[in-house]
Coordinates of C-alpha atoms in Angstrom, one line a residue:
M1 CA 59.3 71.9 106.5
A2 CA 57.6 72.7 109.8
V3 CA 56.9 69.7 112.0
R4 CA 53.3 69.2 113.0
Q5 CA 52.9 67.7 116.5
A6 CA 50.0 65.3 115.9
T7 CA 49.2 61.7 115.6
P8 CA 48.1 60.0 112.3
Q9 CA 44.5 59.3 111.7
W10 CA 43.8 55.9 110.3
L11 CA 40.6 56.3 108.3
D12 CA 38.7 53.0 108.7
A13 CA 35.1 52.5 107.9
S14 CA 33.9 54.0 111.2
A15 CA 36.1 57.1 110.8
L16 CA 34.8 57.7 107.3
G17 CA 31.2 57.6 108.3
R18 CA 28.4 55.9 106.4
L19 CA 30.0 54.6 103.1
P20 CA 28.2 53.5 100.0
D21 CA 27.7 49.8 99.7
P22 CA 29.6 48.4 98.0
L23 CA 32.3 51.0 98.1
F24 CA 34.4 49.4 95.4
P25 CA 34.2 49.9 92.5
K26 CA 30.7 51.4 91.9
A27 CA 30.5 54.4 94.2
Y28 CA 31.6 57.8 93.1
G29 CA 32.2 60.6 95.6
A30 CA 29.0 59.8 97.5
F31 CA 30.1 60.4 101.0
T32 CA 31.7 62.9 103.4
R33 CA 34.4 62.3 105.9
P34 CA 36.5 64.3 108.4
R35 CA 39.6 65.4 106.7
R36 CA 42.3 66.7 109.0
S37 CA 45.3 66.9 106.7
T38 CA 46.2 68.1 103.3
T39 CA 48.2 64.9 102.8
L40 CA 46.7 61.4 102.4
I41 CA 48.8 58.2 102.6
L42 CA 47.5 55.2 100.7
S43 CA 49.0 52.1 102.1
L44 CA 49.1 49.1 99.8
G45 CA 51.3 46.8 101.8
G46 CA 50.0 47.1 105.3
R47 CA 50.4 49.9 107.8
P48 CA 53.5 52.1 107.3
P49 CA 56.2 51.9 109.9
R50 CA 57.2 54.1 112.8
A51 CA 57.6 57.2 110.6
V52 CA 53.8 57.8 110.6
A53 CA 53.4 57.2 114.3
D54 CA 56.4 59.3 115.3
T55 CA 55.0 62.7 116.4
N56 CA 58.2 64.4 115.3
S57 CA 57.7 63.1 111.8
P58 CA 56.4 65.5 109.0
W59 CA 54.0 62.7 108.2
A60 CA 52.5 62.6 111.7
A61 CA 49.4 64.7 110.8
S62 CA 48.6 62.8 107.7
D63 CA 45.5 60.8 107.1
V64 CA 46.1 57.1 106.2
I65 CA 43.9 54.6 104.4
D66 CA 44.9 50.9 104.4
L67 CA 44.2 49.6 100.9
S68 CA 46.2 46.4 101.3
P69 CA 44.9 42.9 100.7
Q70 CA 45.7 42.2 104.4
A71 CA 43.5 45.1 105.6
P72 CA 41.4 44.3 108.7
S73 CA 37.7 43.9 108.3
D74 CA 36.9 47.5 109.4
A75 CA 39.4 49.0 106.9
V76 CA 38.3 50.6 103.7
G77 CA 40.5 48.3 101.7
S78 CA 38.7 45.3 102.9
A79 CA 35.8 46.2 100.5
A80 CA 38.0 45.4 97.4
P81 CA 38.4 41.9 96.1
G82 CA 41.6 40.3 97.6
S83 CA 42.8 39.4 94.1
W84 CA 42.9 43.0 92.9
T85 CA 46.2 44.5 92.0
A86 CA 47.6 47.7 93.5
G87 CA 46.5 49.7 90.4
R88 CA 42.9 48.5 90.7
R89 CA 42.8 49.3 94.4
V90 CA 44.1 52.8 93.9
L91 CA 41.7 53.4 91.0
S92 CA 38.9 52.2 93.2
A93 CA 39.8 54.7 95.9
I94 CA 39.9 57.5 93.2
N95 CA 36.6 56.6 91.7
A96 CA 35.0 56.4 95.2
G97 CA 36.1 60.0 95.9
L98 CA 38.5 59.1 98.8
L99 CA 41.1 61.6 97.5
E100 CA 38.7 64.6 97.4
G101 CA 39.9 67.5 99.5
Y102 CA 43.6 66.5 99.7
E103 CA 46.5 68.4 98.1
T104 CA 49.1 65.6 98.0
V105 CA 49.0 61.9 98.1
V106 CA 51.6 59.4 99.1
V107 CA 51.2 55.9 97.7
T108 CA 53.3 53.2 99.4
S109 CA 53.5 49.5 98.8
S110 CA 56.8 48.9 100.7
G111 CA 55.9 50.9 103.8
A112 CA 58.7 53.4 102.9
L113 CA 57.8 57.1 102.9
P114 CA 59.3 59.8 100.7
P115 CA 62.5 61.7 101.6
Q116 CA 62.5 65.0 103.2
G117 CA 61.6 67.9 100.9
T118 CA 59.2 65.9 98.7
L119 CA 56.1 67.6 100.0
D120 CA 57.8 71.0 99.7
V121 CA 58.4 70.5 96.0
L122 CA 54.8 69.3 95.4
E123 CA 53.3 72.2 97.4
H124 CA 55.3 74.9 95.9
S125 CA 56.0 74.0 92.3
P126 CA 53.0 73.4 90.0
F127 CA 55.5 72.2 87.3
V128 CA 56.1 68.9 89.3
G129 CA 53.4 66.3 89.3
G130 CA 55.0 63.6 91.3
V131 CA 58.1 62.1 92.8
S132 CA 59.2 58.5 92.5
N133 CA 62.4 56.6 93.3
E134 CA 62.7 55.4 89.8
L135 CA 61.2 56.5 86.4
A136 CA 61.2 54.7 83.1
A137 CA 59.3 54.7 79.8
A138 CA 56.6 52.1 79.7
S139 CA 56.9 49.2 77.4
H140 CA 55.5 49.6 73.9
E141 CA 52.8 47.1 74.5
N142 CA 51.6 48.7 77.7
I143 CA 51.6 52.2 76.1
K144 CA 49.4 50.7 73.4
R145 CA 47.0 49.3 76.0
A146 CA 46.9 52.6 77.9
N147 CA 46.3 54.5 74.7
R148 CA 43.4 52.2 73.7
I149 CA 41.7 53.3 76.9
L150 CA 42.4 57.0 76.2
T151 CA 41.4 56.7 72.5
R152 CA 37.9 55.4 73.5
R153 CA 37.5 58.6 75.6
H154 CA 39.0 60.9 72.9
W155 CA 41.8 61.9 75.2
P156 CA 45.4 62.6 74.2
R157 CA 47.7 59.6 74.0
V158 CA 50.6 58.7 76.3
G159 CA 53.9 59.6 74.7
P160 CA 56.6 56.9 74.3
D161 CA 59.0 59.0 76.4
A162 CA 56.7 60.0 79.2
P163 CA 58.4 59.5 82.6
I164 CA 56.5 56.7 84.3
P165 CA 56.8 55.5 88.0
T166 CA 58.1 51.9 88.0
T167 CA 56.5 50.9 91.4
F168 CA 53.7 51.9 93.7
D169 CA 56.0 53.9 95.9
F170 CA 55.5 57.5 94.9
S171 CA 54.2 60.8 96.0
C172 CA 52.1 63.1 93.8
R173 CA 49.8 66.1 93.6
A174 CA 46.4 64.8 94.4
F175 CA 45.1 66.3 91.2
V176 CA 47.0 63.9 88.9
L177 CA 45.4 60.9 90.7
R178 CA 42.0 62.4 91.4
A179 CA 41.5 63.5 87.7
L180 CA 41.8 59.9 86.6
A181 CA 38.2 59.5 87.7
A182 CA 37.2 61.5 84.6
I183 CA 38.2 58.6 82.4
H184 CA 35.2 56.6 83.9
L185 CA 37.3 53.4 83.9
P186 CA 36.0 50.6 86.1
P187 CA 38.9 49.1 88.0
E188 CA 38.2 45.6 86.8
E189 CA 38.7 46.8 83.2
V190 CA 42.3 47.9 83.8
P191 CA 44.5 45.5 81.9
H192 CA 47.6 44.4 83.8
D193 CA 50.5 42.0 83.6
G194 CA 50.9 41.6 87.3
Q195 CA 52.9 44.8 87.6
D196 CA 50.1 47.3 86.9
E197 CA 52.3 49.0 84.2
V198 CA 49.2 50.1 82.3
F199 CA 47.8 52.1 85.3
L200 CA 51.3 53.6 85.9
A201 CA 51.5 54.5 82.2
L202 CA 48.2 56.3 82.4
L203 CA 49.3 58.1 85.6
G204 CA 52.7 59.2 84.4
G205 CA 51.6 60.1 80.8
L206 CA 48.7 62.2 81.9
A207 CA 50.8 64.0 84.6
A208 CA 53.1 65.0 81.8
E209 CA 50.1 66.1 79.7
A210 CA 49.1 68.3 82.6
G211 CA 52.4 70.1 82.5
A212 CA 53.6 68.4 85.7
P213 CA 55.7 65.3 84.9
F214 CA 57.1 63.0 87.5
I215 CA 60.6 63.6 88.7
T216 CA 62.9 61.2 90.7
T217 CA 63.8 61.6 94.3
D218 CA 67.3 62.5 93.2
D219 CA 65.9 65.6 91.6
V220 CA 64.0 66.8 94.7
T221 CA 66.9 68.8 96.0
A222 CA 67.4 70.7 92.6
P223 CA 65.9 74.2 92.2
H224 CA 62.3 74.1 91.0
A225 CA 60.3 77.0 89.5
S226 CA 57.3 78.3 91.4
L227 CA 54.5 80.6 90.3
E228 CA 52.8 83.8 91.3
P229 CA 49.2 82.6 90.9
P230 CA 46.9 84.6 88.8
R231 CA 43.4 85.8 89.6
V232 CA 41.1 83.3 87.8
V233 CA 37.8 84.8 86.7
P234 CA 35.3 82.5 85.0
F235 CA 32.4 83.7 82.9
Y236 CA 29.0 83.2 84.5
L237 CA 25.7 82.5 82.6
P238 CA 22.6 83.7 84.5
Q239 CA 20.2 81.6 82.3
F240 CA 19.1 79.0 84.8
H241 CA 15.7 80.3 85.8
P242 CA 12.4 80.8 84.0
T243 CA 11.7 84.2 82.4
P244 CA 8.7 85.6 80.6
E245 CA 10.8 86.1 77.4
N246 CA 12.0 82.5 77.4
D247 CA 8.5 81.3 78.1
A248 CA 7.3 83.2 75.0
W249 CA 10.1 82.2 72.7
W250 CA 10.7 78.6 73.7
G251 CA 7.7 77.4 75.7
E252 CA 6.6 77.7 79.3
G253 CA 9.2 76.8 81.9
F254 CA 12.1 76.8 79.5
T255 CA 15.6 77.3 80.9
E256 CA 19.0 76.3 79.7
W257 CA 18.5 72.9 81.4
T258 CA 15.9 72.1 78.7
N259 CA 18.7 72.0 76.1
V260 CA 21.2 70.3 78.4
A261 CA 19.0 67.4 79.3
S262 CA 17.8 66.8 75.7
A263 CA 21.3 66.5 74.2
R264 CA 22.2 63.3 72.3
P265 CA 25.5 61.8 71.2
S266 CA 26.7 62.6 67.7
F267 CA 29.4 60.0 67.3
R268 CA 30.9 57.0 69.1
G269 CA 32.4 58.1 72.4
H270 CA 30.5 61.4 72.4
R271 CA 29.5 61.9 76.1
Q272 CA 26.2 63.6 76.0
P273 CA 24.2 64.6 77.9
K274 CA 26.6 66.2 80.4
L275 CA 24.6 66.6 83.6
P276 CA 25.2 68.6 86.8
R277 CA 26.6 66.6 89.7
A278 CA 26.9 68.9 92.7
F279 CA 23.7 71.0 92.7
G280 CA 21.4 69.2 90.3
F281 CA 19.2 71.2 87.8
Y282 CA 19.4 74.3 90.0
D283 CA 17.3 77.4 89.9
L284 CA 19.2 80.7 90.3
R285 CA 16.2 82.3 92.0
V286 CA 17.3 80.3 95.1
D287 CA 19.8 82.1 97.3
E288 CA 21.2 78.9 98.7
V289 CA 22.3 77.8 95.2
R290 CA 24.4 80.9 94.7
Q291 CA 25.8 80.6 98.2
K292 CA 27.0 77.1 97.5
Q293 CA 28.4 78.1 94.1
A294 CA 30.3 80.9 95.7
S295 CA 31.7 78.6 98.4
M296 CA 32.8 76.1 95.8
A297 CA 34.5 78.8 93.7
R298 CA 36.3 80.3 96.7
D299 CA 37.5 76.8 97.8
A300 CA 39.0 76.4 94.3
G301 CA 40.8 79.7 94.4
V302 CA 38.5 81.5 92.0
A303 CA 38.9 85.3 92.3
G304 CA 35.5 86.3 91.1
L305 CA 32.9 85.8 88.4
M306 CA 32.3 87.8 85.3
Y307 CA 28.5 87.9 84.7
Y308 CA 27.1 88.0 81.2
H309 CA 24.9 91.1 81.3
Y310 CA 22.1 91.4 78.9
W311 CA 20.9 95.0 78.3
F312 CA 18.9 95.8 75.1
A313 CA 18.2 99.5 74.7
G314 CA 17.2 99.8 78.3
D315 CA 15.5 96.4 78.6
R316 CA 17.2 93.9 80.9
L317 CA 17.1 90.2 80.5
L318 CA 18.3 87.5 82.9
D319 CA 19.3 90.1 85.5
L320 CA 17.7 88.4 88.5
P321 CA 20.7 86.3 89.6
L322 CA 23.0 89.3 89.6
A323 CA 20.4 91.4 91.5
R324 CA 20.1 88.6 94.1
H325 CA 23.9 88.5 94.3
I326 CA 23.9 92.2 95.1
D327 CA 21.2 91.8 97.7
Q328 CA 22.8 88.7 99.3
K329 CA 25.3 90.5 101.5
T330 CA 26.7 87.3 103.0
L331 CA 27.8 86.2 99.5
D332 CA 31.5 87.2 99.6
L333 CA 32.5 86.3 96.0
P334 CA 33.6 89.3 93.9
F335 CA 32.1 89.8 90.5
C336 CA 32.2 92.1 87.4
L337 CA 30.2 92.5 84.2
M338 CA 30.6 91.7 80.5
W339 CA 28.0 93.5 78.5
A340 CA 26.8 90.7 76.1
N341 CA 25.9 93.3 73.5
E342 CA 24.9 91.1 70.6
D343 CA 21.4 90.3 69.4
W344 CA 19.6 87.4 70.9
T345 CA 18.8 84.9 68.2
R346 CA 16.9 81.6 67.8
S347 CA 20.1 79.9 66.8
W348 CA 22.0 81.1 69.9
D349 CA 25.1 82.3 68.0
G350 CA 24.3 85.8 66.8
D351 CA 22.9 84.8 63.5
L352 CA 21.0 87.9 62.4
S353 CA 18.4 85.9 60.3
A354 CA 16.5 84.7 63.4
V355 CA 16.6 87.7 65.9
L356 CA 14.5 87.5 69.0
K357 CA 15.8 90.6 70.8
A358 CA 17.9 93.1 69.0
Q359 CA 20.3 95.8 70.2
D360 CA 18.9 99.2 69.1
Y361 CA 21.6 101.9 69.4
D362 CA 19.5 104.4 67.5
R363 CA 16.6 104.3 69.9
V364 CA 18.7 104.2 73.1
P365 CA 22.4 105.2 72.6
A366 CA 25.0 102.8 74.0
A367 CA 26.4 105.6 76.1
Q368 CA 23.4 105.2 78.4
F369 CA 24.4 101.7 79.4
L370 CA 26.7 103.0 82.1
D371 CA 23.9 105.0 83.7
H372 CA 22.2 101.6 84.2
A373 CA 25.4 99.9 85.3
L374 CA 26.6 102.4 87.9
D375 CA 24.7 101.0 90.8
L376 CA 26.2 97.6 90.1
L377 CA 29.7 99.0 89.9
R378 CA 29.3 100.7 93.3
D379 CA 29.0 97.3 95.1
H380 CA 32.0 96.8 97.4
R381 CA 32.5 93.3 95.9
Y382 CA 32.9 94.6 92.4
L383 CA 36.2 93.4 90.8
S384 CA 38.8 96.1 90.2
V385 CA 42.3 96.6 88.7
D386 CA 44.3 99.2 90.5
G387 CA 41.0 100.6 91.9
K388 CA 39.4 100.8 88.5
K389 CA 36.2 98.9 87.9
V390 CA 36.5 96.1 85.4
L391 CA 33.9 96.4 82.6
A392 CA 34.1 94.1 79.5
V393 CA 32.3 94.5 76.2
Y394 CA 31.7 91.4 74.1
R395 CA 31.6 93.1 70.7
P396 CA 32.8 96.7 70.9
T397 CA 33.1 97.0 67.1
S398 CA 29.3 96.6 66.8
I399 CA 28.7 99.8 68.8
P400 CA 28.6 102.9 66.6
D401 CA 31.4 105.4 67.4
F402 CA 32.7 103.2 70.2
P403 CA 35.6 105.5 71.1
D404 CA 33.1 108.3 71.8
V405 CA 30.9 105.9 73.8
A406 CA 33.9 104.7 75.9
E407 CA 34.9 108.3 76.7
A408 CA 31.3 109.0 77.7
W409 CA 31.3 106.0 80.0
R410 CA 34.6 107.1 81.6
S411 CA 33.3 110.7 82.2
A412 CA 30.1 109.4 83.8
A413 CA 32.1 107.1 86.1
R414 CA 34.5 109.9 87.1
A415 CA 31.5 112.1 87.9
V416 CA 30.6 109.8 90.7
G417 CA 34.2 109.1 91.9
M418 CA 35.0 105.9 89.9
D419 CA 37.4 105.0 87.2
L420 CA 36.9 102.2 84.6
H421 CA 39.1 99.4 83.4
L422 CA 37.6 98.8 80.0
L423 CA 38.1 95.4 78.3
G424 CA 37.2 94.3 74.8
V425 CA 36.8 90.7 73.7
E426 CA 38.9 89.5 70.8
Y427 CA 35.9 88.4 68.8
D428 CA 35.8 90.6 65.7
R429 CA 39.0 92.2 64.4
L430 CA 39.4 95.2 66.7
T431 CA 40.2 98.4 64.8
P432 CA 43.0 100.7 66.0
E433 CA 40.4 103.3 67.0
V434 CA 38.6 100.8 69.2
L435 CA 41.8 99.4 70.7
S436 CA 42.9 102.9 71.6
S437 CA 39.7 103.4 73.6
L438 CA 40.2 100.2 75.7
D439 CA 42.5 99.6 78.6
A440 CA 43.1 96.0 77.5
T441 CA 41.8 93.1 75.4
M442 CA 40.8 89.7 76.6
S443 CA 40.5 86.2 75.1
F444 CA 37.2 84.4 74.9
P445 CA 38.0 80.9 73.6
P446 CA 37.3 79.3 71.2
H447 CA 36.8 82.7 69.4
S448 CA 39.9 84.0 67.7
K449 CA 41.8 80.8 68.4
K450 CA 43.3 78.3 65.9
Y451 CA 40.6 75.8 64.7
V452 CA 42.3 72.5 64.0
K453 CA 40.1 69.9 62.3
A454 CA 39.9 66.6 64.2
D455 CA 40.4 63.2 62.6
T456 CA 36.9 61.7 62.6
T457 CA 38.0 58.4 61.1
R458 CA 36.3 55.5 62.9
M459 CA 34.2 57.9 65.0
F460 CA 31.0 56.8 63.3
V461 CA 29.6 60.3 63.1
R462 CA 25.8 60.4 62.9
R463 CA 24.3 60.7 59.5
G464 CA 23.1 64.3 58.9
F465 CA 25.7 65.9 61.2
D466 CA 26.6 69.2 59.6
G467 CA 28.6 70.9 62.4
G468 CA 32.3 71.0 63.1
I469 CA 34.5 68.6 65.1
F470 CA 37.8 70.1 66.1
S471 CA 40.9 69.2 68.0
Y472 CA 41.1 70.6 71.6
L473 CA 44.7 69.5 71.7
G474 CA 45.5 71.3 68.5
L475 CA 43.9 74.5 69.8
V476 CA 45.7 74.3 73.1
E477 CA 49.1 73.6 71.5
A478 CA 48.7 76.7 69.2
D479 CA 47.6 78.9 72.1
V480 CA 50.3 77.8 74.5
E481 CA 52.8 78.9 71.9
A482 CA 51.0 82.2 71.3
L483 CA 50.9 82.9 75.1
E484 CA 54.7 83.2 75.1
S485 CA 54.5 86.6 73.4
I486 CA 51.2 88.2 74.5
P487 CA 51.4 92.0 75.3
D488 CA 50.8 93.2 78.8
T489 CA 47.5 94.8 77.6
H490 CA 46.0 91.4 76.9
Y491 CA 44.4 89.0 79.3
P492 CA 44.5 85.4 78.3
G493 CA 41.6 83.0 78.5
V494 CA 41.2 79.3 78.6
M495 CA 38.3 76.8 78.4
P496 CA 38.0 73.3 79.9
A497 CA 35.9 72.1 76.9
W498 CA 33.4 73.2 74.3
D499 CA 30.4 71.4 72.8
N500 CA 27.3 73.3 71.8
T501 CA 25.4 70.4 70.4
P502 CA 22.9 70.6 73.3
R503 CA 21.8 73.9 71.7
R504 CA 22.5 73.3 68.0
G505 CA 22.1 69.6 67.6
L506 CA 23.5 68.3 64.3
R507 CA 24.8 71.8 63.4
G508 CA 26.8 72.1 66.6
H509 CA 30.5 72.6 67.0
L510 CA 32.7 70.7 69.5
W511 CA 36.3 70.1 70.4
I512 CA 37.2 66.5 71.1
E513 CA 40.2 65.5 73.2
S514 CA 39.2 68.0 75.9
N515 CA 40.2 66.7 79.3
P516 CA 41.2 68.0 82.8
F517 CA 45.0 67.3 82.3
T518 CA 45.4 69.3 79.0
F519 CA 43.1 72.0 80.5
R520 CA 45.5 72.3 83.5
R521 CA 48.5 72.6 81.2
W522 CA 46.7 75.4 79.2
L523 CA 45.8 77.2 82.5
L524 CA 49.4 76.8 83.7
A525 CA 50.7 78.4 80.5
A526 CA 48.3 81.3 80.9
A527 CA 49.3 81.8 84.5
V528 CA 53.0 81.8 83.5
A529 CA 52.2 84.4 80.8
V530 CA 50.9 86.9 83.4
Q531 CA 53.1 86.0 86.4
D532 CA 55.5 89.0 86.0
R533 CA 52.6 91.5 86.0
P534 CA 51.5 93.4 89.1
H535 CA 49.0 91.4 91.3
D536 CA 45.8 93.1 90.0
D537 CA 46.8 92.6 86.4
R538 CA 47.5 88.9 86.8
I539 CA 44.1 87.9 85.4
V540 CA 43.2 84.7 83.5
F541 CA 39.6 84.4 82.2
V542 CA 37.9 81.0 81.9
N543 CA 35.1 80.1 79.6
A544 CA 33.1 79.3 81.7
W545 CA 31.8 78.5 85.2
N546 CA 28.4 77.2 84.0
E547 CA 27.9 77.3 80.2
W548 CA 26.3 73.9 80.3
A549 CA 24.8 73.9 76.9
E550 CA 28.2 74.8 75.4
G551 CA 30.1 72.2 77.4
A552 CA 32.3 74.9 78.9
I553 CA 31.9 73.9 82.6
L554 CA 34.0 74.3 85.8
E555 CA 31.1 73.1 87.9
P556 CA 31.1 69.4 88.8
S557 CA 29.5 67.3 86.1
T558 CA 28.7 63.6 85.4
D559 CA 31.4 63.8 82.7
A560 CA 34.5 65.4 84.3
G561 CA 33.4 65.2 88.0
T562 CA 35.3 67.9 89.9
A563 CA 38.4 67.5 87.8
N564 CA 38.2 70.8 85.9
L565 CA 37.7 72.8 89.2
D566 CA 40.5 70.7 90.8
A567 CA 42.8 71.9 88.0
V568 CA 42.1 75.5 88.9
R569 CA 42.7 74.9 92.6
D570 CA 45.9 73.0 91.7
I571 CA 47.3 76.1 90.0
V572 CA 45.9 78.9 92.1
G573 CA 44.9 77.3 95.4
S574 CA 45.4 79.1 98.6
R575 CA 48.8 77.5 99.4
D576 CA 51.6 80.0 100.0
R577 CA 54.0 80.2 97.1
I578 CA 57.4 81.7 96.7
Q579 CA 59.3 82.7 93.5
S580 CA 61.8 79.9 93.6
F581 CA 63.2 77.6 96.2
T582 CA 65.7 74.8 96.8
V583 CA 65.1 71.9 99.1
Q584 CA 68.2 71.4 101.2
A585 CA 69.7 67.9 101.1
T586 CA 70.0 66.3 104.5
T587 CA 72.0 63.3 105.7
D588 CA 70.9 60.9 108.4

């Protein structure tokens, strides 16, 4: 590991800037601070020894926060009650957003710092969540206490054999700590027996659930698998601005936010409404909003956005955000199109009994769609695979004579010097004729995935609820297994969550148990499934960037915070990766 010649920065109250008052435990990511390093040291037993101050130390450029009970009055830790245990102090720092922006975190209560090579493992192997001197299974009683917390949140439970750090001397990916904020657990409610084993059980168990369990320091020098990161492309809904059509159908001023804000819980522990945290109820007519979205996506390693594109026999709906994207030349985020070629209905799900705007392939043939799309495909930011423009079709089987239509599209593109990379969503059963006219298929979860009924016992589901409640964990387990054998002509897709009760109320469908840790494991499995492909073909789709009324959200929310986006960055962030590596053991 290259040595950085620098001195450590102790982040006291003045260095962090104006902090919320009180910082602990109420504030949640409500401040900014100058971050110099990708590594943060949380000191729980006073200031670490000479290793941090030594300019020849690999820790010399780290940021350090004193969370110890002995912290001086100007230190961040002094805001926490002196009686709080280490676990409560660390959780306070997490909930307050102090870990945001870091890649790795070192927690030390003894003042000792990790052995050489620890950061290399955490930086290069997404399969390792943390490193501790000693690991052990938590006691049966403390696993029960940890699982009571998770059960209230409808999260997966800590397994009895999960590797758990035994002390507060460990290093880990910042994600596995930072995502604990999504539990919404006040520090004073963390049960403890004086050793904070419940907090450590949550940490170790959820790291394992994320596909990145803790290892011991003895295992640091063993070979660890790395990953060729995929191109992550979330779907993008351009619904968040008023249109004449929505005014006529739903009332003046209607946008998707109307549904989102009016959502209500359907059972105990159902977290609705889920509201935006970063940009508020934004309006996509505002250029600054898209600029901030693009910056956030880029910072997380997102390769581009796939816009839902609504074209009905020559009529365009919700096309303003994409048109502004095209005109906004400083917006450097790539994009591509999915023709959302199903009827618009009052029930939002393609139900033909309540059609508001229908596709009419007899009046305007589907072959003419490409004439409309060509100007969009010409943009230099348009996403390509081997130079071919990516164009997806939501329901190709609903288009009459689709193979002929696809060939007409390809001919029209070639006539202006372009080639197409045509994708079809696995929604309906794709016939052999349709498959032969596509370059590849793509997943659009939860469509075509395994629906596993959730156990709703003791959930106190609202009377009159006539929708479906399914297991996110069951869906993910089935798809992770299926990903081991997908063909090279299929692009996998994942979703952080799904809950369309904001749109459909008591007839909605939702997946309980969704959480950032399981989402990360699913995304990691999808990345592994495509890692041996050429760079351009290593694509994983995500449903979605901003499907707020369906709960499929990467954008920061009051429910998950930034954790879903953090999971993406943790897998595909901008850090350099190599195929495999071994940390060389050293002797002092």
